[in-house]
Tab-separated table of C-alpha atoms in Angstrom:
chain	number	residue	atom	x	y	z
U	1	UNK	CA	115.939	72.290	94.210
U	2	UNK	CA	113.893	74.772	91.740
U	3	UNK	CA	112.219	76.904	93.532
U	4	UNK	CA	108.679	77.571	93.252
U	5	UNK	CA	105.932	80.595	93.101
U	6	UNK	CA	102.721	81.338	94.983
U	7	UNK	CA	100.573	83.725	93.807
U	8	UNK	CA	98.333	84.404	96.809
U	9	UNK	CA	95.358	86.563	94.949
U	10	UNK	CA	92.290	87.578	93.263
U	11	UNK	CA	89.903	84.961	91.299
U	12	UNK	CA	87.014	87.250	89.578
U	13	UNK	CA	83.901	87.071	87.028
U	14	UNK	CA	84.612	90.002	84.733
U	15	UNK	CA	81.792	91.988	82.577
U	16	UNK	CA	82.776	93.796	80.201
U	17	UNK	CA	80.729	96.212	78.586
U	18	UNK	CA	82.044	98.631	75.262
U	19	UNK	CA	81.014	101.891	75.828
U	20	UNK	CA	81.729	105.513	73.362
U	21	UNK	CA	82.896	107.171	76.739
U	22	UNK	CA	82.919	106.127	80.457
U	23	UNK	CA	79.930	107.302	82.369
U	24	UNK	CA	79.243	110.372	83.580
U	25	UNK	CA	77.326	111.109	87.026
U	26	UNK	CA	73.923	110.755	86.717
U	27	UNK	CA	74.116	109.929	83.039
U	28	UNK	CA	72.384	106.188	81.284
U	29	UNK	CA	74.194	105.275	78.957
U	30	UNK	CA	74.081	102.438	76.022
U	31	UNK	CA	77.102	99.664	76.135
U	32	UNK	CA	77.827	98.520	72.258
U	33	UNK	CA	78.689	95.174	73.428
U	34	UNK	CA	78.528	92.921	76.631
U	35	UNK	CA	81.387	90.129	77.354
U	36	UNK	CA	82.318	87.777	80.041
U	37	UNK	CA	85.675	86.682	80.918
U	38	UNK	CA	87.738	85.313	83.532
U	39	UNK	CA	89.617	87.633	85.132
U	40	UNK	CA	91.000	89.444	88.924
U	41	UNK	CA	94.488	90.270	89.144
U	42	UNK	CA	95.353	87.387	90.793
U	43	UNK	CA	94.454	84.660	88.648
U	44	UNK	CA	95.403	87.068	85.435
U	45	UNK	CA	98.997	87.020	87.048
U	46	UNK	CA	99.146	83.468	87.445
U	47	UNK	CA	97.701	82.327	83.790
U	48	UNK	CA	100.432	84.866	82.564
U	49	UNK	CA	102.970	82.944	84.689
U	50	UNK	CA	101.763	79.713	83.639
U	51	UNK	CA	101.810	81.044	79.744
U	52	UNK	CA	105.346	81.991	79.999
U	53	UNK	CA	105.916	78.823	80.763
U	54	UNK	CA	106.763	79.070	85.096
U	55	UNK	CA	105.532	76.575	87.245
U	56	UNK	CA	102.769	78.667	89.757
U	57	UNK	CA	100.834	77.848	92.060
U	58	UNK	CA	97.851	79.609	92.926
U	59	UNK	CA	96.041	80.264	96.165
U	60	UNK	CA	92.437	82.121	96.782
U	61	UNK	CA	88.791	81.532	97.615
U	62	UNK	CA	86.311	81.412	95.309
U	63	UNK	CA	81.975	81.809	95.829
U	64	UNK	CA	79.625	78.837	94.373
U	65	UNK	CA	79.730	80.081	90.672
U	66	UNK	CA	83.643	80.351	90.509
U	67	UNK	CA	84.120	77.153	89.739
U	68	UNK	CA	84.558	77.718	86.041
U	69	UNK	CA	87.751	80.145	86.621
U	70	UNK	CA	89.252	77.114	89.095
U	71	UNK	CA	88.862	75.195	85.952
U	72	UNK	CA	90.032	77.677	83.411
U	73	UNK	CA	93.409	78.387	85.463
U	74	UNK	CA	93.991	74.299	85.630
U	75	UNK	CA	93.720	74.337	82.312
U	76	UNK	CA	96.360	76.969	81.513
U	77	UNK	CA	98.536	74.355	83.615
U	78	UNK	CA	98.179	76.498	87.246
U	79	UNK	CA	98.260	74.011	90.173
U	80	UNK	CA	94.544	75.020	91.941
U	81	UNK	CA	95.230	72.797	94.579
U	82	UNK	CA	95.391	75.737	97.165
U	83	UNK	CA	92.076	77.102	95.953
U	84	UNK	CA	89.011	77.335	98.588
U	85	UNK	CA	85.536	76.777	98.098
U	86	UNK	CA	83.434	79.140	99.991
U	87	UNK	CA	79.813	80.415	100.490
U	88	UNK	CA	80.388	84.325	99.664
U	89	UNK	CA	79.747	85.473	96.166
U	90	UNK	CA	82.686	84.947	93.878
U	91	UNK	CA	84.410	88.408	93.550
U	92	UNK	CA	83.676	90.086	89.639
U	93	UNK	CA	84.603	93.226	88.071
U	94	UNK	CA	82.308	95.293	85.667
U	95	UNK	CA	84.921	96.434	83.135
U	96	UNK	CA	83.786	100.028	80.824
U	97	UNK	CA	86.086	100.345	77.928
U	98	UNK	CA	86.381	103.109	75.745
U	99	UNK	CA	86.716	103.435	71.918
U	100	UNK	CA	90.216	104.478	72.981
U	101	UNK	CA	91.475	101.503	75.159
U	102	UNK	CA	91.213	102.731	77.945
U	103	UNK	CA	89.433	101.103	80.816
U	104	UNK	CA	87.350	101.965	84.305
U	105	UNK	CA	86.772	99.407	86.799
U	106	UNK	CA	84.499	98.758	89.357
U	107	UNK	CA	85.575	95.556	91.667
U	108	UNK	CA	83.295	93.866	94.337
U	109	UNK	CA	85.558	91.528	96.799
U	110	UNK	CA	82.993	88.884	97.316
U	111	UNK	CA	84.954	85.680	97.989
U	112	UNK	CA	88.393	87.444	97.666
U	113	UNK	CA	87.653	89.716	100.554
U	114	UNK	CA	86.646	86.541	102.773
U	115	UNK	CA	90.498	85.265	102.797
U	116	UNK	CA	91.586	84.830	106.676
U	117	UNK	CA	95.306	84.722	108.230
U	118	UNK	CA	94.538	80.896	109.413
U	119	UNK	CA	94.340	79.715	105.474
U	120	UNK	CA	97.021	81.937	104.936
U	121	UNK	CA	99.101	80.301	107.436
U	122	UNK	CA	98.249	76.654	106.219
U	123	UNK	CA	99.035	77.415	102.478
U	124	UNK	CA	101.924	79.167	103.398
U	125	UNK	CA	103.135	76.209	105.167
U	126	UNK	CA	103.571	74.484	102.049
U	127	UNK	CA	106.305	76.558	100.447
U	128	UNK	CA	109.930	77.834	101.964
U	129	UNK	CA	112.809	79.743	102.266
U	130	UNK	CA	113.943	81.090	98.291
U	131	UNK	CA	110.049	80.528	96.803
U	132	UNK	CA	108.103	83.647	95.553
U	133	UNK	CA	105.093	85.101	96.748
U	134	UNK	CA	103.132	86.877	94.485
U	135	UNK	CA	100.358	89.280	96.201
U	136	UNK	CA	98.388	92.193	95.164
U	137	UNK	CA	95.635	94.058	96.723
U	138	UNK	CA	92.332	92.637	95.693
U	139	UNK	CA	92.248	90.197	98.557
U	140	UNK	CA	91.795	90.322	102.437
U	141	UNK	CA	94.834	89.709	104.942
U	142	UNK	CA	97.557	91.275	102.619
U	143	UNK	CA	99.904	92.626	105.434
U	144	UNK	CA	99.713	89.069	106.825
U	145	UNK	CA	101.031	87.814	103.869
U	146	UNK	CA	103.285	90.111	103.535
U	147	UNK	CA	104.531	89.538	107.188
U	148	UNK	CA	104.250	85.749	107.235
U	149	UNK	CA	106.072	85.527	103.419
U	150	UNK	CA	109.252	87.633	104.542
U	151	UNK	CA	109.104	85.526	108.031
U	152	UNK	CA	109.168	82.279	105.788
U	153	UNK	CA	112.370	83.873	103.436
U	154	UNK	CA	109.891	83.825	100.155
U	155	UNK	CA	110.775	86.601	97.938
U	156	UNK	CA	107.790	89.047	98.229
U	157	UNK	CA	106.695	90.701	94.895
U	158	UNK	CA	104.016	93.125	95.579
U	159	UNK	CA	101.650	94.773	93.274
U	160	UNK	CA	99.428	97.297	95.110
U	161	UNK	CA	96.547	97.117	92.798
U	162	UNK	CA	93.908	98.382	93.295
U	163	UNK	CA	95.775	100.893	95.491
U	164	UNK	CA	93.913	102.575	98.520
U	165	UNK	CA	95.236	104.604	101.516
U	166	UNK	CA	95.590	101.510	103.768
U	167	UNK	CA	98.217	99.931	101.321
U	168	UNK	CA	100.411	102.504	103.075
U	169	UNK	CA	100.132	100.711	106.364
U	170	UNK	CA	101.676	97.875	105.080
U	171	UNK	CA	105.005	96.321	105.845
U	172	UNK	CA	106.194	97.419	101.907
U	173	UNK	CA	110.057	97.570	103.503
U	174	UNK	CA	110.105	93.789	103.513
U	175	UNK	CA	108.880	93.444	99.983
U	176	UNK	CA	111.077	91.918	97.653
U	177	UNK	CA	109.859	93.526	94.299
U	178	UNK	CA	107.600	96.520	94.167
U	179	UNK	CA	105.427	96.608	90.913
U	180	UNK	CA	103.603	99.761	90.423
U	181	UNK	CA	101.791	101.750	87.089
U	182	UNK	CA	102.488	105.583	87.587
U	183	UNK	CA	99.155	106.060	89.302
U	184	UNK	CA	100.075	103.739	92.030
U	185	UNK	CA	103.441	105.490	92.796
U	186	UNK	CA	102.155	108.622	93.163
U	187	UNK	CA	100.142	107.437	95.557
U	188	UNK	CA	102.163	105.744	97.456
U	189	UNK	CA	104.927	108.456	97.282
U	190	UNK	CA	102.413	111.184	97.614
U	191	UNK	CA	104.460	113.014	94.890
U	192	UNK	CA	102.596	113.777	91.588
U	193	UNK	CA	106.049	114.543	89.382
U	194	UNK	CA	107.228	110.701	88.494
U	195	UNK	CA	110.666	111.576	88.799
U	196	UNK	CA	110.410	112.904	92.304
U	197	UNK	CA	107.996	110.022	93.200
U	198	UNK	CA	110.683	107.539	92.386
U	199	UNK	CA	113.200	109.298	93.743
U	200	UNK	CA	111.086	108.770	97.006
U	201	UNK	CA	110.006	105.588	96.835
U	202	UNK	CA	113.604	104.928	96.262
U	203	UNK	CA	113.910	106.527	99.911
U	204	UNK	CA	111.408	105.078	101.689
U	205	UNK	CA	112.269	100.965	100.500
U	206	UNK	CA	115.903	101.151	99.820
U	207	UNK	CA	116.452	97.340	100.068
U	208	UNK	CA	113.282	97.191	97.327
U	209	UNK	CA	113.754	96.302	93.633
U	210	UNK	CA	111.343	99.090	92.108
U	211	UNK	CA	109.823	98.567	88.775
U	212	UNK	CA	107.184	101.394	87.557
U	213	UNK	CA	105.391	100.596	84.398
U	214	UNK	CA	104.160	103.468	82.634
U	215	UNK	CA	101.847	102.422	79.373
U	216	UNK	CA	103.049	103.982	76.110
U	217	UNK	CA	106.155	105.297	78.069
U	218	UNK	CA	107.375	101.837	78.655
U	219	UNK	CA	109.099	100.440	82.342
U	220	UNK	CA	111.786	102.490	84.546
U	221	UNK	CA	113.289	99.969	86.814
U	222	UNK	CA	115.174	100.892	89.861
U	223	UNK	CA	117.397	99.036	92.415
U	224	UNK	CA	120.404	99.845	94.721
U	225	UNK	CA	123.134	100.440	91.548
U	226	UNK	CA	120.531	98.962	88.611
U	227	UNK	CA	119.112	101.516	85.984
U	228	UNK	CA	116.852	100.450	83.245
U	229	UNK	CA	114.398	102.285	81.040
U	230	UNK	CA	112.935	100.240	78.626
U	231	UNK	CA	110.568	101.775	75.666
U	232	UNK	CA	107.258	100.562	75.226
U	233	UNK	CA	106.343	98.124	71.937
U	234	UNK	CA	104.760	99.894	69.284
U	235	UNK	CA	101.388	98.148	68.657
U	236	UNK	CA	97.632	99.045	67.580
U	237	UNK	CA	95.976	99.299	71.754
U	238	UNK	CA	92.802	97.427	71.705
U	239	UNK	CA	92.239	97.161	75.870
U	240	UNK	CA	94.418	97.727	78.176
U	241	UNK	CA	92.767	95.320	81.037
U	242	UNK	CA	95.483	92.949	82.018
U	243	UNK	CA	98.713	94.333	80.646
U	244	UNK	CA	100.140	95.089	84.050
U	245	UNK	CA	99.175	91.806	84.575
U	246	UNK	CA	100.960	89.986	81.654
U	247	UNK	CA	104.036	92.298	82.422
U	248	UNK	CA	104.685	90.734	86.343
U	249	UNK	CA	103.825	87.144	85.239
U	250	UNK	CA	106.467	86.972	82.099
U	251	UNK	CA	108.805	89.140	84.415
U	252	UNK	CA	109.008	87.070	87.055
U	253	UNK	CA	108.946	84.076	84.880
U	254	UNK	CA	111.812	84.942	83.421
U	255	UNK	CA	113.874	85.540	86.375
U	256	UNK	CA	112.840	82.347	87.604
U	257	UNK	CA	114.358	81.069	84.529
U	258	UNK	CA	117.753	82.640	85.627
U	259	UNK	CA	117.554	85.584	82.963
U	260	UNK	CA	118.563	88.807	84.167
U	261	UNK	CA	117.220	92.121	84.677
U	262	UNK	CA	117.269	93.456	81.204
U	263	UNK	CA	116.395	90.640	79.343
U	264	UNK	CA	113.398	90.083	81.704
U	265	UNK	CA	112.311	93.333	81.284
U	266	UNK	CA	111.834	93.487	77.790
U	267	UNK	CA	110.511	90.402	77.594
U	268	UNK	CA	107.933	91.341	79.942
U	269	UNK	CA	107.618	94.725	77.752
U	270	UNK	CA	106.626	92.419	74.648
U	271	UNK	CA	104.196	90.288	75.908
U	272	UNK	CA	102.744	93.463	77.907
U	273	UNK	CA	102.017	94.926	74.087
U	274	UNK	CA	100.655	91.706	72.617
U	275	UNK	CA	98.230	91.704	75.568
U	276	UNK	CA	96.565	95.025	74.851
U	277	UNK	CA	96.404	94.634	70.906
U	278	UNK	CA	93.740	92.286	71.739
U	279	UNK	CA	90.190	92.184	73.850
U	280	UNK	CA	90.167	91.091	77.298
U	281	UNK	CA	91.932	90.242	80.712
U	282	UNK	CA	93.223	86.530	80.462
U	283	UNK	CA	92.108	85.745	76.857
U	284	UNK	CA	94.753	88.326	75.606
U	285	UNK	CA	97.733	87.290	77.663
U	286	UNK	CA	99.713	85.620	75.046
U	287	UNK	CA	102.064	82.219	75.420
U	288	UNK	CA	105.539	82.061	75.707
U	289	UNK	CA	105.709	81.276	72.013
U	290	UNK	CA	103.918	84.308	70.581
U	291	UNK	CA	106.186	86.561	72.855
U	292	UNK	CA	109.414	85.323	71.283
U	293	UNK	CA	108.325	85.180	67.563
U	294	UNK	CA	107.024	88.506	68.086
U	295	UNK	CA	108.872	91.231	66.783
U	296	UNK	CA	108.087	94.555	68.705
């Protein structure tokens, strides 16, 4: 039987405003341009999965006007099926990026936040022993899912983003795959130098495949015996918003495909580059295709 993958996350409204710098305190300042998209890390992960071509199932809660990204992930070929309609305000993000790339965000839950362990439970019910479950930390509940997932035998894959002091508290030892950008393993090491921060996250979830994407200085991936570094693609950087994103859906797409470690990786590496030579969360993760005629 193939197994399957549940991404239990984030459905959000994203604005996007183009600014010459981010804003300072008590400073107004013009945006060049105003945007809408799709977006939360959640449902970016999953139309990534989907666009590498996994099968993925998505699960979340949405407010009245979130309809439109239930739609847009069914059309990317996510099963929405496990998708609640609540009362709340859908969850957005408004998105400042620089004339640089670079990106500042500032998220309100809304409908994400409203999540509880009994739909957790009755989702979770649906899937079993050797399926994934994909979390990060934009919704409520995500040490129950965490807990519940590893009871189940899912294979955890974690992504503490955004990461906050509680993340801490959570049952990361029973994680599966830890995915985290530099700022998120310092963190959660509470070491600043990255080599000493993996060293201890190494310490702290030994029975943990570690992968630490670092932007222009590509992916260092750690487990038990396992090594890789692999280089970032050279490419003109447009936005960064989403290419964490686009990285963990082709990864684990891949390895659900059977391909190993490596190969995953730099797949995962390409499509990560294609994503931020373009504008936007899910309108610049790229399909399956684009990844393998593109030549990094």
């Amino acid at each position: 039987m193939t197994n399957k993958i549940l991404n239990f996350g984030s459905l959000n409204i994203d604005y996007v405003y183009k600014v010459p710098h981010f804003v300072k305190p008590g400073e107004t300042l013009a945006s060049q341009y105003f945007e809408t998209f799709f977006g939360g890390k959640g449902a970016n992960q999953s139309t990534a999965l989907a666009r590498a071509g996994a099968t993925v199932s998505h699960a979340g809660k949405i407010g009245p006007e979130g309809k439109r990204l239930k739609e847009q992930l069914q059309s990317d070929g996510v099963d929405v099926t496990h998708i609640i309609e609540g009362s709340t305000p859908n969850g957005h993000a408004c998105i400042q990026v620089d004339t640089k790339g670079q990106n500042a965000i500032l998220i309100y839950p809304g409908s994400n936040g409203e999540v509880t362990k009994e739909e957790i439970e009755t989702t979770l019910n649906q899937f079993g022993e050797g399926d994934f479950l994909l979390l990060q930390n934009e919704i409520s509940c995500v040490d129950a899912l965490i807990k519940l997932g590893n009871e189940r035998g899912l294979k955890v894959c974690f992504n503490p983003a955004p990461m906050n002091p509680s993340v801490r508290e959570y049952p990361i030892g029973l994680v599966n795959t830890l995915i985290v950008n530099e700022t998120e393993a310092q963190a959660l090491s509470k070491k600043e130098n990255m080599e000493e921060a993996i060293e201890q996250l190494i310490k702290l979830y030994p029975q943990t495949e570690l992968i630490i994407t670092l932007g222009k200085l590509g992916v260092v991936y750690r487990y038990q015996t396992e090594k890789y570094e692999i280089p970032a693609c050279s490419v003109n950087v447009v936005d960064t918003t989403g290419a964490g994103d686009t990285f963990i859906g082709f990864y684990l797409a891949a390895k659900l495909e059977g391909k190993g470690v490596e190969e995953a990786l730099k797949l995962a590496s390409k499509a990560s580059g294609l994503c931020v030579s373009k504008q936007g969360a899910q309108s610049s993760i790229p399909t399956k295709e684009a990844v393998q005629n593109f030549s990094a």
